[in-house]
Amino acid sequence: MTASAIIALAAAIAIALSTLGPGIGQGLAAAKAMEAIARQPEAAGTIRTNMIVALAMMEALTIYGLVIAFMLIGKM
Amino acid sequence: MTLHEANVLFSIGPLEVTKTVVSMWVLVLVLALLSFLATRKLKAVPGKLQNAAEMAVESLQGFFGGILGKENAKRYFPLLGTFFVFIVVSNYSSLLPGAGSVFAVPTTSLSVTAALAAISFVVVQEESIRHQGVGGYLKSLMQPMFLCVLMLPLNLIEQAVHPVSLALRLYGNLYGEELAAEQLGGLAAIGLPIVMHVLSLLFCLIQAMVFTLLVSIYLTEALGEED
């Protein structure tokens, strides 16, 4: 394999793996938040804000992977 | 990087003025003009523009008030409101025709988001020291006290990671969105990019919300436990 082929693979693996964990985590968090809103619709506003913050925290992990992928592609 | 070289329009001495900088100037001019027009003749019964501006300010204050409390929300509103308006406008500018080619979307540049994050970092640390005093600030870095030796480096790292994650999140989301829209445009120039643009209508607002929300959460932490 040439160097650029390895870099391309590495970038793909970086973003693919870094979406897996946060994807599962965000799904769990969103599901629980939906449940909470269904059970207590009057608290929907606060739950939504907190859910967005929690999702953003998890999203950061994916974004780190994305940034690494960009950096790797920049080295090609 | 080559991307940076291509973006340089002209230089003043050693300072290179890039497309991003000029785009930001235009955004700032538009925002300043709009707010000047909206607040030029304030009336008890507001006109259309003043009404819109009042609504924006009130809803933003309510939004931050939910996290910071009413008093603090008012105190930090100039900073947080400016962040929100600037990020929202520059995010939505990515939906205009010519984004990325004729002009650059400011938030797709890591330098811009890093600057915003650096501002928030300085403000958070400064407010923390002002509210808790130097001793209280040092103590807050060693919370939970019984593990102070262990927790000090962890808390220091946490404080340093906050601005980095703020900057990377905003940059990564916007840049990734732009790249994805470009790739879809390459597949089928008519139709497919619309899918991405509809999604960005939502994501642009959420990203601005998340950025300011996190800054205000860091601020509440910095102000100590009393509120």
Short mmCIF file of C-alpha atoms in Angstrom, two decimals:
data_model
loop_
_atom_site.label_atom_id
_atom_site.label_comp_id
_atom_site.label_asym_id
_atom_site.label_seq_id
_atom_site.Cartn_x
_atom_site.Cartn_y
_atom_site.Cartn_z
CA MET A 1 0.00 0.00 0.00
CA THR A 2 1.19 3.48 -0.75
CA ALA A 3 1.38 6.10 1.98
CA SER A 4 -1.62 8.06 0.72
CA ALA A 5 -3.73 4.90 0.59
CA ILE A 6 -2.93 4.23 4.23
CA ILE A 7 -3.77 7.84 5.12
CA ALA A 8 -7.09 7.61 3.28
CA LEU A 9 -7.96 4.42 5.15
CA ALA A 10 -6.89 5.96 8.45
CA ALA A 11 -9.10 9.02 7.88
CA ALA A 12 -12.07 6.83 7.02
CA ILE A 13 -11.55 4.63 10.06
CA ALA A 14 -11.10 7.67 12.33
CA ILE A 15 -14.45 9.18 11.43
CA ALA A 16 -16.26 5.83 11.18
CA LEU A 17 -15.21 4.63 14.63
CA SER A 18 -15.71 8.00 16.28
CA THR A 19 -19.33 8.10 15.14
CA LEU A 20 -20.16 4.70 16.66
CA GLY A 21 -19.91 5.41 20.37
CA PRO A 22 -21.50 8.87 20.37
CA GLY A 23 -24.22 7.55 18.03
CA ILE A 24 -25.27 4.94 20.55
CA GLY A 25 -24.93 7.41 23.43
CA GLN A 26 -26.98 10.10 21.71
CA GLY A 27 -29.66 7.56 20.87
CA LEU A 28 -29.93 6.51 24.50
CA ALA A 29 -30.00 10.10 25.74
CA ALA A 30 -32.59 11.21 23.20
CA ALA A 31 -34.79 8.19 23.90
CA LYS A 32 -34.76 8.89 27.63
CA ALA A 33 -35.47 12.57 27.03
CA MET A 34 -38.45 11.71 24.80
CA GLU A 35 -39.75 9.39 27.49
CA ALA A 36 -39.38 12.12 30.07
CA ILE A 37 -41.21 14.64 27.87
CA ALA A 38 -44.03 12.15 27.24
CA ARG A 39 -44.36 11.52 30.96
CA GLN A 40 -44.16 15.17 31.93
CA PRO A 41 -45.02 17.45 29.00
CA GLU A 42 -45.00 20.59 31.17
CA ALA A 43 -41.24 20.18 31.74
CA ALA A 44 -40.54 19.86 28.00
CA GLY A 45 -38.60 23.15 27.81
CA THR A 46 -36.03 22.34 30.47
CA ILE A 47 -35.66 18.75 29.33
CA ARG A 48 -35.07 19.87 25.77
CA THR A 49 -32.37 22.37 26.77
CA ASN A 50 -30.60 19.82 28.95
CA MET A 51 -30.87 17.19 26.22
CA ILE A 52 -29.29 19.53 23.68
CA VAL A 53 -26.40 20.26 26.03
CA ALA A 54 -25.86 16.55 26.69
CA LEU A 55 -26.03 15.75 22.98
CA ALA A 56 -23.54 18.53 22.25
CA MET A 57 -21.10 17.04 24.75
CA MET A 58 -21.29 13.66 23.02
CA GLU A 59 -21.16 15.26 19.62
CA ALA A 60 -17.81 16.77 20.56
CA LEU A 61 -16.26 13.29 20.48
CA THR A 62 -17.43 12.72 16.92
CA ILE A 63 -16.15 16.14 15.97
CA TYR A 64 -12.71 15.25 17.35
CA GLY A 65 -12.71 12.25 15.01
CA LEU A 66 -13.83 14.45 12.14
CA VAL A 67 -11.07 16.95 12.83
CA ILE A 68 -8.49 14.14 12.93
CA ALA A 69 -9.84 12.90 9.60
CA PHE A 70 -9.49 16.40 8.11
CA MET A 71 -5.95 16.65 9.44
CA LEU A 72 -5.06 13.26 7.97
CA ILE A 73 -6.52 14.19 4.58
CA GLY A 74 -4.51 17.41 4.71
CA LYS A 75 -1.37 15.27 4.94
CA MET A 76 -2.16 13.29 1.79
CA MET B 1 -1.83 25.67 4.16
CA THR B 2 -2.83 26.06 0.54
CA LEU B 3 -6.37 26.89 1.57
CA HIS B 4 -5.10 29.87 3.50
CA GLU B 5 -2.88 31.08 0.64
CA ALA B 6 -5.83 30.99 -1.74
CA ASN B 7 -7.94 33.01 0.66
CA VAL B 8 -5.58 35.97 1.03
CA LEU B 9 -7.04 38.96 -0.80
CA PHE B 10 -4.50 41.67 0.08
CA SER B 11 -2.13 42.43 2.90
CA ILE B 12 -1.60 45.44 5.16
CA GLY B 13 2.06 45.24 6.12
CA PRO B 14 2.63 41.79 7.64
CA LEU B 15 -1.14 41.28 8.18
CA GLU B 16 -2.80 39.22 5.51
CA VAL B 17 -6.44 40.07 4.96
CA THR B 18 -8.29 36.91 4.00
CA LYS B 19 -11.69 36.34 2.51
CA THR B 20 -12.91 35.26 5.95
CA VAL B 21 -11.93 38.59 7.49
CA VAL B 22 -13.66 40.59 4.76
CA SER B 23 -16.78 38.43 5.10
CA MET B 24 -16.78 39.15 8.83
CA TRP B 25 -16.47 42.88 8.14
CA VAL B 26 -19.50 42.69 5.88
CA LEU B 27 -21.47 40.71 8.46
CA VAL B 28 -20.55 43.18 11.19
CA LEU B 29 -21.52 46.12 8.98
CA VAL B 30 -24.90 44.55 8.14
CA LEU B 31 -25.59 43.75 11.80
CA ALA B 32 -24.52 47.20 12.95
CA LEU B 33 -26.67 48.88 10.30
CA LEU B 34 -29.68 46.73 11.20
CA SER B 35 -29.38 47.41 14.92
CA PHE B 36 -28.79 51.11 14.26
CA LEU B 37 -31.95 51.28 12.13
CA ALA B 38 -33.93 49.26 14.69
CA THR B 39 -32.98 51.47 17.63
CA ARG B 40 -32.71 54.86 15.93
CA LYS B 41 -36.11 56.20 16.95
CA LEU B 42 -37.30 54.18 19.92
CA LYS B 43 -41.05 54.47 20.38
CA ALA B 44 -43.45 53.21 23.04
CA VAL B 45 -45.47 51.59 20.27
CA PRO B 46 -42.70 49.90 18.27
CA GLY B 47 -42.53 49.75 14.49
CA LYS B 48 -41.82 46.53 12.60
CA LEU B 49 -38.03 46.58 12.90
CA GLN B 50 -37.99 47.69 16.53
CA ASN B 51 -40.56 45.02 17.33
CA ALA B 52 -38.37 42.32 15.80
CA ALA B 53 -35.31 43.56 17.68
CA GLU B 54 -37.19 43.69 20.96
CA MET B 55 -38.50 40.19 20.45
CA ALA B 56 -35.01 38.87 19.71
CA VAL B 57 -33.51 40.53 22.78
CA GLU B 58 -36.33 39.40 25.07
CA SER B 59 -36.32 35.78 23.95
CA LEU B 60 -32.52 35.63 24.17
CA GLN B 61 -32.63 37.08 27.67
CA GLY B 62 -35.24 34.50 28.66
CA PHE B 63 -33.09 31.75 27.16
CA PHE B 64 -29.96 32.77 29.10
CA GLY B 65 -32.01 33.64 32.19
CA GLY B 66 -33.07 30.01 32.45
CA ILE B 67 -29.46 29.00 33.06
CA LEU B 68 -27.73 32.00 34.58
CA GLY B 69 -30.60 33.53 36.53
CA LYS B 70 -32.17 36.86 35.63
CA GLU B 71 -29.57 39.20 37.13
CA ASN B 72 -26.55 37.43 35.69
CA ALA B 73 -28.24 36.97 32.33
CA LYS B 74 -28.62 40.75 32.12
CA ARG B 75 -25.03 41.29 33.22
CA TYR B 76 -23.50 38.94 30.65
CA PHE B 77 -26.06 39.62 27.93
CA PRO B 78 -23.75 41.86 25.84
CA LEU B 79 -21.21 39.04 25.53
CA LEU B 80 -23.58 36.09 25.13
CA GLY B 81 -26.01 37.95 22.90
CA THR B 82 -23.20 39.10 20.63
CA PHE B 83 -21.85 35.55 20.40
CA PHE B 84 -25.29 34.21 19.55
CA VAL B 85 -26.16 36.82 16.93
CA PHE B 86 -22.75 36.67 15.28
CA ILE B 87 -22.67 32.87 15.16
CA VAL B 88 -26.25 32.57 13.93
CA VAL B 89 -25.77 35.13 11.18
CA SER B 90 -22.48 33.70 10.01
CA ASN B 91 -23.89 30.15 10.12
CA TYR B 92 -26.90 31.13 8.06
CA SER B 93 -24.69 32.96 5.59
CA SER B 94 -23.60 29.48 4.49
CA LEU B 95 -27.04 29.11 2.89
CA LEU B 96 -26.56 32.14 0.63
CA PRO B 97 -25.49 31.49 -2.94
CA GLY B 98 -21.74 31.83 -3.37
CA ALA B 99 -20.87 30.69 0.15
CA GLY B 100 -17.38 29.23 0.19
CA SER B 101 -16.47 30.64 -3.23
CA VAL B 102 -17.49 34.31 -3.51
CA PHE B 103 -17.25 34.87 0.24
CA ALA B 104 -16.13 32.62 3.08
CA VAL B 105 -18.42 31.59 5.93
CA PRO B 106 -16.55 32.86 9.02
CA THR B 107 -17.48 29.96 11.30
CA THR B 108 -16.06 27.39 8.87
CA SER B 109 -12.61 28.75 9.75
CA LEU B 110 -10.94 27.30 12.83
CA SER B 111 -9.25 30.62 13.55
CA VAL B 112 -12.60 32.39 13.96
CA THR B 113 -14.14 29.78 16.24
CA ALA B 114 -10.90 29.54 18.22
CA ALA B 115 -10.97 33.30 18.72
CA LEU B 116 -14.56 33.14 19.98
CA ALA B 117 -13.64 30.29 22.33
CA ALA B 118 -10.55 32.17 23.57
CA ILE B 119 -12.69 35.21 24.40
CA SER B 120 -15.10 33.04 26.36
CA PHE B 121 -12.21 31.31 28.15
CA VAL B 122 -10.70 34.62 29.32
CA VAL B 123 -14.08 35.93 30.43
CA VAL B 124 -14.92 32.76 32.37
CA GLN B 125 -11.56 32.69 34.20
CA GLU B 126 -11.67 36.42 34.92
CA GLU B 127 -15.24 36.29 36.26
CA SER B 128 -14.35 33.26 38.35
CA ILE B 129 -11.45 35.11 39.99
CA ARG B 130 -13.52 38.27 40.46
CA HIS B 131 -16.43 36.46 42.14
CA GLN B 132 -14.55 34.00 44.32
CA GLY B 133 -11.34 35.88 44.94
CA VAL B 134 -7.92 34.43 44.16
CA GLY B 135 -8.11 32.00 47.09
CA GLY B 136 -11.60 30.87 46.22
CA TYR B 137 -10.58 30.43 42.58
CA LEU B 138 -7.65 28.22 43.55
CA LYS B 139 -9.90 26.33 45.93
CA SER B 140 -12.50 25.78 43.20
CA LEU B 141 -9.76 24.17 41.11
CA MET B 142 -9.18 21.66 43.93
CA GLN B 143 -12.80 20.58 44.44
CA PRO B 144 -13.60 17.81 45.96
CA MET B 145 -11.26 18.93 48.73
CA PHE B 146 -10.33 15.52 50.16
CA LEU B 147 -8.72 14.59 46.83
CA CYS B 148 -7.18 18.01 46.18
CA VAL B 149 -3.78 16.78 44.98
CA LEU B 150 -5.39 14.40 42.53
CA MET B 151 -8.11 16.77 41.38
CA LEU B 152 -5.96 19.84 40.68
CA PRO B 153 -4.43 18.57 37.42
CA LEU B 154 -7.77 17.09 36.34
CA ASN B 155 -9.59 20.37 36.91
CA LEU B 156 -6.84 22.32 35.13
CA ILE B 157 -7.12 20.02 32.12
CA GLU B 158 -10.90 20.37 32.19
CA GLN B 159 -10.64 24.16 32.14
CA ALA B 160 -8.20 24.02 29.22
CA VAL B 161 -10.31 21.55 27.26
CA HIS B 162 -13.47 23.69 27.46
CA PRO B 163 -12.39 26.32 24.91
CA VAL B 164 -10.76 23.70 22.67
CA SER B 165 -13.94 21.65 22.50
CA LEU B 166 -16.03 24.80 21.95
CA ALA B 167 -13.89 25.86 19.01
CA LEU B 168 -13.60 22.40 17.47
CA ARG B 169 -17.32 21.68 17.81
CA LEU B 170 -18.44 24.80 16.00
CA TYR B 171 -15.73 24.53 13.35
CA GLY B 172 -16.19 20.81 12.78
CA ASN B 173 -19.96 21.04 12.44
CA LEU B 174 -19.96 23.95 10.04
CA TYR B 175 -16.99 22.83 7.97
CA GLY B 176 -18.31 19.27 7.82
CA GLU B 177 -21.71 20.51 6.72
CA GLU B 178 -20.17 22.64 4.01
CA LEU B 179 -18.06 19.74 2.76
CA ALA B 180 -21.05 17.38 2.78
CA ALA B 181 -23.17 19.88 0.83
CA GLU B 182 -20.34 20.29 -1.66
CA GLN B 183 -19.98 16.52 -2.12
CA LEU B 184 -23.74 16.10 -2.60
CA GLY B 185 -23.63 18.96 -5.09
CA GLY B 186 -20.94 17.06 -6.96
CA LEU B 187 -23.15 13.95 -7.14
CA ALA B 188 -26.21 15.78 -8.46
CA ALA B 189 -26.00 19.55 -8.71
CA ILE B 190 -29.79 20.03 -8.75
CA GLY B 191 -31.89 18.68 -5.91
CA LEU B 192 -29.53 16.79 -3.63
CA PRO B 193 -27.86 19.80 -1.91
CA ILE B 194 -31.34 20.94 -0.84
CA VAL B 195 -31.50 17.97 1.57
CA MET B 196 -28.35 19.17 3.28
CA HIS B 197 -29.54 22.78 3.27
CA VAL B 198 -32.83 21.89 4.96
CA LEU B 199 -30.82 20.10 7.64
CA SER B 200 -28.51 23.10 8.00
CA LEU B 201 -31.52 25.37 8.57
CA LEU B 202 -31.94 23.45 11.82
CA PHE B 203 -28.30 22.74 12.68
CA CYS B 204 -27.06 26.31 12.21
CA LEU B 205 -29.42 27.54 14.91
CA ILE B 206 -28.68 24.59 17.20
CA GLN B 207 -24.92 25.10 16.92
CA ALA B 208 -25.22 28.76 17.87
CA MET B 209 -27.50 27.76 20.75
CA VAL B 210 -25.09 25.08 21.93
CA PHE B 211 -22.10 27.42 21.85
CA THR B 212 -23.77 30.16 23.90
CA LEU B 213 -25.47 27.64 26.17
CA LEU B 214 -22.16 26.02 27.03
CA VAL B 215 -20.48 29.39 27.61
CA SER B 216 -23.27 30.36 29.99
CA ILE B 217 -23.01 27.01 31.79
CA TYR B 218 -19.26 27.54 32.22
CA LEU B 219 -20.09 31.01 33.55
CA THR B 220 -22.52 29.62 36.15
CA GLU B 221 -19.82 27.20 37.24
CA ALA B 222 -17.33 30.07 37.44
CA LEU B 223 -19.66 32.14 39.60
CA GLY B 224 -19.63 29.50 42.32
CA GLU B 225 -22.28 27.40 44.01
CA GLU B 226 -24.20 30.19 45.75
CA ASP B 227 -26.64 30.59 42.82
#
